[in-house]
Short mmCIF file of C-alpha atoms in Angstrom, two decimals:
data_model
loop_
_atom_site.label_atom_id
_atom_site.label_comp_id
_atom_site.label_asym_id
_atom_site.label_seq_id
_atom_site.Cartn_x
_atom_site.Cartn_y
_atom_site.Cartn_z
CA UNK A 1 -10.87 3.06 -0.31
CA UNK A 2 -9.30 -0.16 -1.52
CA UNK A 3 -10.20 -1.96 1.73
CA UNK A 4 -13.70 -0.46 1.79
CA UNK A 5 -14.74 -1.62 -1.68
CA UNK A 6 -16.28 -4.98 -0.67
CA UNK A 7 -18.29 -3.32 2.11
CA UNK A 8 -19.28 -0.44 -0.19
CA UNK A 9 -20.58 -2.85 -2.84
CA UNK A 10 -22.50 -4.76 -0.17
CA UNK A 11 -24.10 -1.64 1.32
CA UNK A 12 -25.05 -0.23 -2.09
CA UNK A 13 -27.05 -3.41 -2.70
CA UNK A 14 -29.22 -2.46 0.29
CA UNK A 15 -29.71 1.19 -0.57
CA UNK A 16 -27.95 4.50 -1.31
CA UNK A 17 -24.96 5.51 0.80
CA UNK A 18 -22.65 8.50 1.02
CA UNK A 19 -19.02 8.09 -0.01
CA UNK A 20 -16.59 10.66 1.41
CA UNK A 21 -13.04 10.87 0.08
CA UNK A 22 -10.09 13.13 0.84
CA UNK A 23 -9.31 14.75 -2.52
CA UNK A 24 -6.69 17.28 -1.47
CA UNK A 25 -4.36 17.86 1.50
CA UNK A 26 -2.28 20.97 2.21
CA UNK A 27 0.40 20.85 4.89
CA UNK A 28 0.23 18.30 7.67
CA UNK A 29 -2.83 16.10 7.43
CA UNK A 30 -4.07 13.13 9.46
CA UNK A 31 -4.78 11.01 6.38
CA UNK A 32 -3.47 10.82 2.84
CA UNK A 33 -5.31 11.81 -0.31
CA UNK A 34 -7.71 9.02 -1.23
CA UNK A 35 -8.67 8.10 2.33
CA UNK A 36 -12.35 7.18 2.32
CA UNK A 37 -15.36 6.81 4.58
CA UNK A 38 -18.81 5.34 3.87
CA UNK A 39 -21.96 6.47 5.69
CA UNK A 40 -25.21 4.54 5.29
CA UNK A 41 -28.77 5.86 5.59
CA UNK A 42 -29.12 4.31 9.05
CA UNK A 43 -25.95 6.02 10.33
CA UNK A 44 -23.45 3.16 10.00
CA UNK A 45 -19.94 4.53 9.42
CA UNK A 46 -17.18 2.54 7.72
CA UNK A 47 -13.62 3.77 7.38
CA UNK A 48 -12.08 7.08 8.41
CA UNK A 49 -10.85 10.24 6.74
CA UNK A 50 -9.27 12.19 9.60
CA UNK A 51 -8.91 10.03 12.68
CA UNK A 52 -11.87 11.76 14.35
CA UNK A 53 -11.29 15.47 13.65
CA UNK A 54 -14.00 16.05 11.06
CA UNK A 55 -15.94 12.77 10.88
CA UNK A 56 -18.93 14.29 12.70
CA UNK A 57 -19.29 17.14 10.21
CA UNK A 58 -18.88 14.78 7.26
CA UNK A 59 -21.51 12.43 8.71
CA UNK A 60 -23.95 15.33 8.92
CA UNK A 61 -23.22 16.30 5.31
CA UNK A 62 -23.68 12.66 4.29
CA UNK A 63 -27.27 12.64 5.50
CA UNK A 64 -28.18 15.43 3.09
CA UNK A 65 -26.26 13.83 0.25
CA UNK A 66 -28.09 10.52 0.71
CA UNK A 67 -31.40 12.38 0.76
CA UNK A 68 -30.58 13.81 -2.68
CA UNK A 69 -29.25 17.30 -1.99
CA UNK A 70 -26.28 16.79 -4.30
CA UNK A 71 -22.61 16.12 -3.72
CA UNK A 72 -20.63 18.58 -1.61
CA UNK A 73 -16.98 19.60 -1.49
CA UNK A 74 -15.95 20.58 2.05
CA UNK A 75 -12.67 22.23 3.07
CA UNK A 76 -11.45 21.85 6.64
CA UNK A 77 -8.66 24.00 8.05
CA UNK A 78 -7.04 24.54 11.42
CA UNK A 79 -9.42 24.27 14.36
CA UNK A 80 -9.69 27.07 16.92
CA UNK A 81 -8.25 25.53 20.09
CA UNK A 82 -10.55 27.68 22.23
CA UNK A 83 -13.67 27.25 20.09
CA UNK A 84 -16.01 24.51 19.04
CA UNK A 85 -15.70 24.87 15.26
CA UNK A 86 -14.87 21.72 13.32
CA UNK A 87 -11.29 21.61 12.05
CA UNK A 88 -7.95 19.88 12.06
CA UNK A 89 -5.61 20.03 15.02
CA UNK A 90 -2.52 19.07 13.02
CA UNK A 91 -2.15 22.44 11.30
CA UNK A 92 -3.03 21.41 7.76
CA UNK A 93 -6.01 21.71 5.46
CA UNK A 94 -7.92 19.13 3.49
CA UNK A 95 -10.77 18.92 1.03
CA UNK A 96 -13.37 16.16 1.36
CA UNK A 97 -15.79 15.26 -1.44
CA UNK A 98 -19.04 13.66 -0.27
CA UNK A 99 -21.29 12.06 -2.89
CA UNK A 100 -24.29 9.74 -3.08
CA UNK A 101 -23.56 6.22 -4.34
CA UNK A 102 -26.39 3.87 -5.26
CA UNK A 103 -27.01 0.78 -7.41
CA UNK A 104 -26.36 2.78 -10.57
CA UNK A 105 -22.67 2.82 -9.54
CA UNK A 106 -22.50 -0.90 -8.80
CA UNK A 107 -21.05 -1.95 -12.17
CA UNK A 108 -18.21 0.57 -11.84
CA UNK A 109 -17.51 -0.51 -8.26
CA UNK A 110 -17.42 -4.19 -9.22
CA UNK A 111 -15.11 -3.48 -12.17
CA UNK A 112 -12.83 -1.51 -9.87
CA UNK A 113 -12.79 -4.30 -7.29
CA UNK A 114 -12.07 -7.00 -9.87
CA UNK A 115 -9.26 -4.99 -11.37
CA UNK A 116 -7.64 -4.51 -7.97
CA UNK A 117 -8.01 -8.22 -7.15
CA UNK A 118 -6.41 -9.10 -10.50
CA UNK A 119 -3.51 -6.69 -9.73
CA UNK A 120 -4.32 -4.58 -12.79
CA UNK A 121 -3.60 -0.85 -12.55
CA UNK A 122 -6.94 0.95 -12.55
CA UNK A 123 -8.24 4.40 -11.63
CA UNK A 124 -11.59 5.96 -10.83
CA UNK A 125 -11.98 9.50 -12.19
CA UNK A 126 -14.75 11.54 -10.53
CA UNK A 127 -15.92 15.02 -11.43
CA UNK A 128 -16.03 17.32 -8.41
CA UNK A 129 -19.46 18.82 -8.94
CA UNK A 130 -22.90 18.49 -7.38
CA UNK A 131 -23.85 15.80 -9.91
CA UNK A 132 -20.62 13.81 -10.29
CA UNK A 133 -19.66 11.68 -13.28
CA UNK A 134 -17.53 8.58 -12.94
CA UNK A 135 -15.11 6.92 -15.36
CA UNK A 136 -13.17 3.73 -14.64
CA UNK A 137 -9.85 4.09 -16.47
CA UNK A 138 -7.55 1.18 -17.32
CA UNK A 139 -4.10 2.74 -17.87
CA UNK A 140 -2.90 -0.21 -19.97
CA UNK A 141 -5.65 0.48 -22.55
CA UNK A 142 -4.45 3.38 -24.69
CA UNK A 143 -7.88 4.10 -26.16
CA UNK A 144 -9.80 3.73 -22.91
CA UNK A 145 -11.80 6.68 -21.54
CA UNK A 146 -11.18 8.98 -24.49
CA UNK A 147 -13.56 11.52 -22.96
CA UNK A 148 -11.35 11.88 -19.87
CA UNK A 149 -8.86 14.74 -19.92
CA UNK A 150 -5.27 14.15 -20.94
CA UNK A 151 -4.06 15.15 -17.47
CA UNK A 152 -6.40 12.67 -15.79
CA UNK A 153 -5.29 9.85 -18.10
CA UNK A 154 -1.68 10.77 -17.45
CA UNK A 155 -2.16 10.60 -13.68
CA UNK A 156 -3.93 7.25 -14.00
CA UNK A 157 -1.09 5.82 -16.11
CA UNK A 158 1.45 7.07 -13.59
CA UNK A 159 -0.54 5.52 -10.73
CA UNK A 160 -0.93 8.89 -9.00
CA UNK A 161 -3.92 10.06 -6.95
CA UNK A 162 -5.02 13.70 -6.84
CA UNK A 163 -7.06 16.42 -8.50
CA UNK A 164 -6.63 17.63 -12.08
CA UNK A 165 -8.26 20.05 -14.50
CA UNK A 166 -9.47 19.35 -18.01
CA UNK A 167 -6.85 20.10 -20.66
CA UNK A 168 -9.29 21.86 -22.99
CA UNK A 169 -12.93 22.84 -23.32
CA UNK A 170 -13.78 19.94 -25.61
CA UNK A 171 -13.50 17.19 -22.97
CA UNK A 172 -16.60 15.78 -21.31
CA UNK A 173 -15.19 16.42 -17.84
CA UNK A 174 -15.44 19.83 -16.12
CA UNK A 175 -12.40 21.88 -15.02
CA UNK A 176 -11.76 19.80 -11.92
CA UNK A 177 -11.81 16.04 -11.33
CA UNK A 178 -10.40 13.60 -8.78
CA UNK A 179 -8.20 10.77 -10.06
CA UNK A 180 -8.19 7.88 -7.58
CA UNK A 181 -5.53 5.41 -8.71
CA UNK A 182 -5.25 1.81 -7.57
CA UNK A 183 -2.06 0.06 -8.56
CA UNK A 184 -0.92 -3.39 -7.47
CA UNK A 185 0.15 -3.35 -3.80
CA UNK A 186 3.83 -3.34 -2.93
CA UNK A 187 5.30 -6.79 -2.37
CA UNK A 188 6.96 -8.24 0.73
CA UNK A 189 8.88 -11.46 -0.05
CA UNK A 190 9.90 -13.44 3.02
CA UNK A 191 12.42 -16.26 2.66
CA UNK A 192 11.98 -18.88 5.36
CA UNK A 193 9.26 -20.84 7.12
CA UNK A 194 9.49 -20.17 10.85
CA UNK A 195 7.82 -18.21 13.64
CA UNK A 196 9.59 -14.96 12.68
CA UNK A 197 8.25 -15.26 9.14
CA UNK A 198 4.75 -15.91 10.44
CA UNK A 199 4.86 -12.81 12.68
CA UNK A 200 6.31 -10.57 9.96
CA UNK A 201 3.78 -11.83 7.40
CA UNK A 202 0.98 -10.65 9.69
CA UNK A 203 2.52 -7.22 10.19
CA UNK A 204 3.30 -6.88 6.49
CA UNK A 205 -0.26 -7.74 5.49
CA UNK A 206 -1.61 -5.13 7.93
CA UNK A 207 0.68 -2.55 6.34
CA UNK A 208 -0.84 -3.25 2.93
CA UNK A 209 1.90 -5.38 1.39
CA UNK A 210 1.15 -8.41 -0.76
CA UNK A 211 3.06 -10.98 1.29
CA UNK A 212 4.82 -14.01 -0.21
CA UNK A 213 6.42 -16.71 1.93
CA UNK A 214 8.89 -18.92 0.06
CA UNK A 215 10.92 -21.88 1.32
CA UNK A 216 12.09 -25.14 -0.26
CA UNK A 217 10.96 -27.32 2.67
CA UNK A 218 7.51 -28.58 1.76
CA UNK A 219 6.72 -29.86 5.26
CA UNK A 220 7.00 -26.42 6.83
CA UNK A 221 5.83 -24.22 3.93
CA UNK A 222 2.06 -24.54 4.03
CA UNK A 223 -0.77 -21.98 3.88
CA UNK A 224 -2.08 -23.29 7.21
CA UNK A 225 1.14 -22.20 8.95
CA UNK A 226 1.10 -18.73 7.32
CA UNK A 227 -2.56 -17.67 7.11
CA UNK A 228 -1.73 -13.97 6.70
CA UNK A 229 0.41 -14.54 3.59
CA UNK A 230 -1.20 -14.04 0.19
CA UNK A 231 1.13 -16.57 -1.47
CA UNK A 232 2.95 -19.52 0.09
CA UNK A 233 5.47 -20.99 -2.34
CA UNK A 234 7.51 -24.19 -2.06
CA UNK A 235 10.72 -23.45 -3.95
CA UNK A 236 14.32 -22.44 -3.43
CA UNK A 237 14.02 -18.74 -2.56
CA UNK A 238 16.73 -17.55 -4.97
CA UNK A 239 15.17 -19.44 -7.89
CA UNK A 240 11.74 -18.00 -7.08
CA UNK A 241 13.13 -14.46 -6.86
CA UNK A 242 14.94 -14.81 -10.20
CA UNK A 243 11.80 -16.02 -11.97
CA UNK A 244 9.74 -13.21 -10.46
CA UNK A 245 12.27 -10.69 -11.74
CA UNK A 246 12.36 -12.25 -15.21
CA UNK A 247 8.55 -12.11 -15.30
CA UNK A 248 8.59 -8.40 -14.47
CA UNK A 249 6.75 -8.92 -11.16
CA UNK A 250 9.19 -6.96 -8.97
CA UNK A 251 9.46 -3.19 -8.80
CA UNK A 252 10.98 -0.35 -6.83
CA UNK A 253 8.58 -0.95 -3.93
CA UNK A 254 9.44 -4.64 -3.44
CA UNK A 255 10.93 -5.61 -0.06
CA UNK A 256 12.92 -8.84 0.40
CA UNK A 257 13.69 -10.17 3.88
CA UNK A 258 15.69 -13.35 4.51
CA UNK A 259 14.86 -15.11 7.79
CA UNK A 260 16.09 -18.64 7.06
CA UNK A 261 19.09 -18.91 9.44
CA UNK A 262 20.70 -21.37 7.02
CA UNK A 263 23.59 -20.41 4.67
CA UNK A 264 22.45 -22.78 1.94
CA UNK A 265 19.21 -20.79 1.70
CA UNK A 266 20.10 -17.24 2.71
CA UNK A 267 23.40 -16.78 0.84
CA UNK A 268 22.02 -17.67 -2.63
CA UNK A 269 18.87 -15.64 -1.95
CA UNK A 270 20.80 -12.56 -0.84
CA UNK A 271 23.30 -12.91 -3.69
CA UNK A 272 20.37 -12.97 -6.14
CA UNK A 273 18.56 -10.05 -4.47
CA UNK A 274 21.70 -7.89 -4.36
CA UNK A 275 22.09 -8.17 -8.14
CA UNK A 276 18.65 -6.56 -8.66
CA UNK A 277 18.64 -2.77 -8.84
CA UNK A 278 14.88 -2.28 -8.53
CA UNK A 279 14.28 -3.53 -4.99
CA UNK A 280 13.30 -1.07 -2.27
CA UNK A 281 14.82 -2.90 0.69
CA UNK A 282 16.89 -6.06 1.27
CA UNK A 283 17.30 -7.35 4.82
CA UNK A 284 18.47 -10.43 6.65
CA UNK A 285 17.80 -11.58 10.21
CA UNK A 286 20.59 -12.85 12.41
CA UNK A 287 23.20 -12.12 15.04
CA UNK A 288 26.29 -10.02 14.38
CA UNK A 289 28.35 -13.20 14.18
CA UNK A 290 25.90 -14.59 11.60
CA UNK A 291 26.09 -11.33 9.68
CA UNK A 292 29.91 -11.42 9.57
CA UNK A 293 29.86 -15.02 8.33
CA UNK A 294 27.17 -14.16 5.78
CA UNK A 295 29.16 -11.20 4.41
CA UNK A 296 32.23 -13.42 4.08
CA UNK A 297 30.27 -16.03 2.14
CA UNK A 298 28.65 -13.42 -0.09
CA UNK A 299 32.05 -11.89 -0.84
CA UNK A 300 33.37 -15.34 -1.76
CA UNK A 301 30.48 -15.77 -4.22
CA UNK A 302 31.55 -12.58 -5.98
CA UNK A 303 29.14 -9.98 -4.58
CA UNK A 304 31.05 -6.65 -4.79
CA UNK A 305 31.28 -4.22 -1.85
CA UNK A 306 28.97 -1.63 -3.45
CA UNK A 307 26.24 -4.28 -3.64
CA UNK A 308 26.84 -5.50 -0.10
CA UNK A 309 26.22 -1.98 1.18
CA UNK A 310 22.58 -2.36 0.15
CA UNK A 311 22.10 -5.18 2.66
CA UNK A 312 20.38 -4.27 5.95
CA UNK A 313 21.79 -6.83 8.36
CA UNK A 314 21.17 -7.52 11.15
CA UNK A 315 17.79 -6.23 10.03
CA UNK A 316 15.54 -4.21 12.37
CA UNK A 317 15.73 -1.24 14.72
CA UNK A 318 17.14 -1.44 18.23
CA UNK A 319 13.94 -2.09 20.20
CA UNK A 320 15.51 -4.80 22.37
CA UNK A 321 13.04 -7.13 20.65
CA UNK A 322 13.04 -10.76 21.75
CA UNK A 323 9.87 -12.50 20.61
CA UNK A 324 8.98 -13.08 16.93
CA UNK A 325 6.21 -10.50 17.24
CA UNK A 326 8.50 -7.86 18.74
CA UNK A 327 11.12 -8.64 16.09
CA UNK A 328 8.50 -8.23 13.36
CA UNK A 329 7.67 -4.73 14.67
CA UNK A 330 11.39 -3.90 14.75
CA UNK A 331 11.87 -5.01 11.13
CA UNK A 332 8.69 -3.34 9.89
CA UNK A 333 9.69 -0.07 11.56
CA UNK A 334 13.03 -0.07 9.75
CA UNK A 335 11.36 -0.85 6.42
CA UNK A 336 8.98 2.08 6.89
CA UNK A 337 11.78 4.43 7.86
CA UNK A 338 14.08 3.43 5.01
CA UNK A 339 11.45 3.39 2.26
CA UNK A 340 9.74 6.64 3.27
CA UNK A 341 12.74 8.75 4.20
CA UNK A 342 12.12 8.67 7.95
CA UNK A 343 14.86 9.03 10.54
CA UNK A 344 13.66 6.27 12.90
CA UNK A 345 14.36 8.68 15.78
CA UNK A 346 11.81 9.46 18.52
CA UNK A 347 9.54 12.25 17.32
CA UNK A 348 10.15 14.14 20.55
CA UNK A 349 13.81 14.48 19.49
CA UNK A 350 13.12 15.71 15.96
CA UNK A 351 12.11 19.09 14.60
CA UNK A 352 9.86 20.28 11.78
CA UNK A 353 6.65 18.78 10.39
CA UNK A 354 5.74 15.28 11.55
CA UNK A 355 4.08 14.46 8.21
CA UNK A 356 6.48 15.13 5.35
#
């Protein structure tokens, strides 16, 4: 829903729309909880909640919701392979909540959008009933949304998305509500200012990372050369990383990739990154000869072996990648596998559920 917010606000200005969100998933599902789709009165569809399995049924339900029939909670299970009933082919189940959104919701939508843009943790709590209530919850504000259940506030503060029940009968919310949390996006910090950085910044942005490109060479480090990056910083990479850490702007989702090909940049940056315990992934581009030289230099600077083992170098999966774009896919694939617990093996050679 994060990406749909600007379009949702725009469409609501023109008239009521239907907002469909996945509020629960059991087993294998095509989309995660929180996936959203908007349907307008003239049949325009924005976003996706299942990759095509149930969009038709949800679009039909949306027409009634827009007309004022009340919000609906639909559950979709396994489709009959020999029938024509709507369902999922992946073997799981999911619940989709479809509700009418009009100008009365605009203030909440704008507040949500501004909070996300400002990188403030924020959540939208919605009651799952025919006449839904909304509350925008700011987890940093202890006294905010006092009429929201304790469980819902707890989920919002933890940055989790899912359904909860009210903790007692005195709360304003009914027994079931959907907590849709929006925390700051994970960060991808790229050290260097070359074609590989430009390609990886594009891939990283598409994956939802907030991308920062940092290099000390002012001539090469310009926003025009890296249009996909959210931040382009002229500074020594290791100094920038240290200041970001001291400011509390790094967390356990932060990925750092060094693509400078120059020891005077990459060794200090990697030495700094390897001292930080709260980074999700640290990688460095280069040949095996470059890697061996880099490890020697890092050892000479005092980086201990247990820290060096955190370094993914040469970074990337074996895709026989040659171009910057192919290399970016190789690196991104390894980041996804390492940070999500994937094996990076072909699915045809693995067993068990595809979605874990």
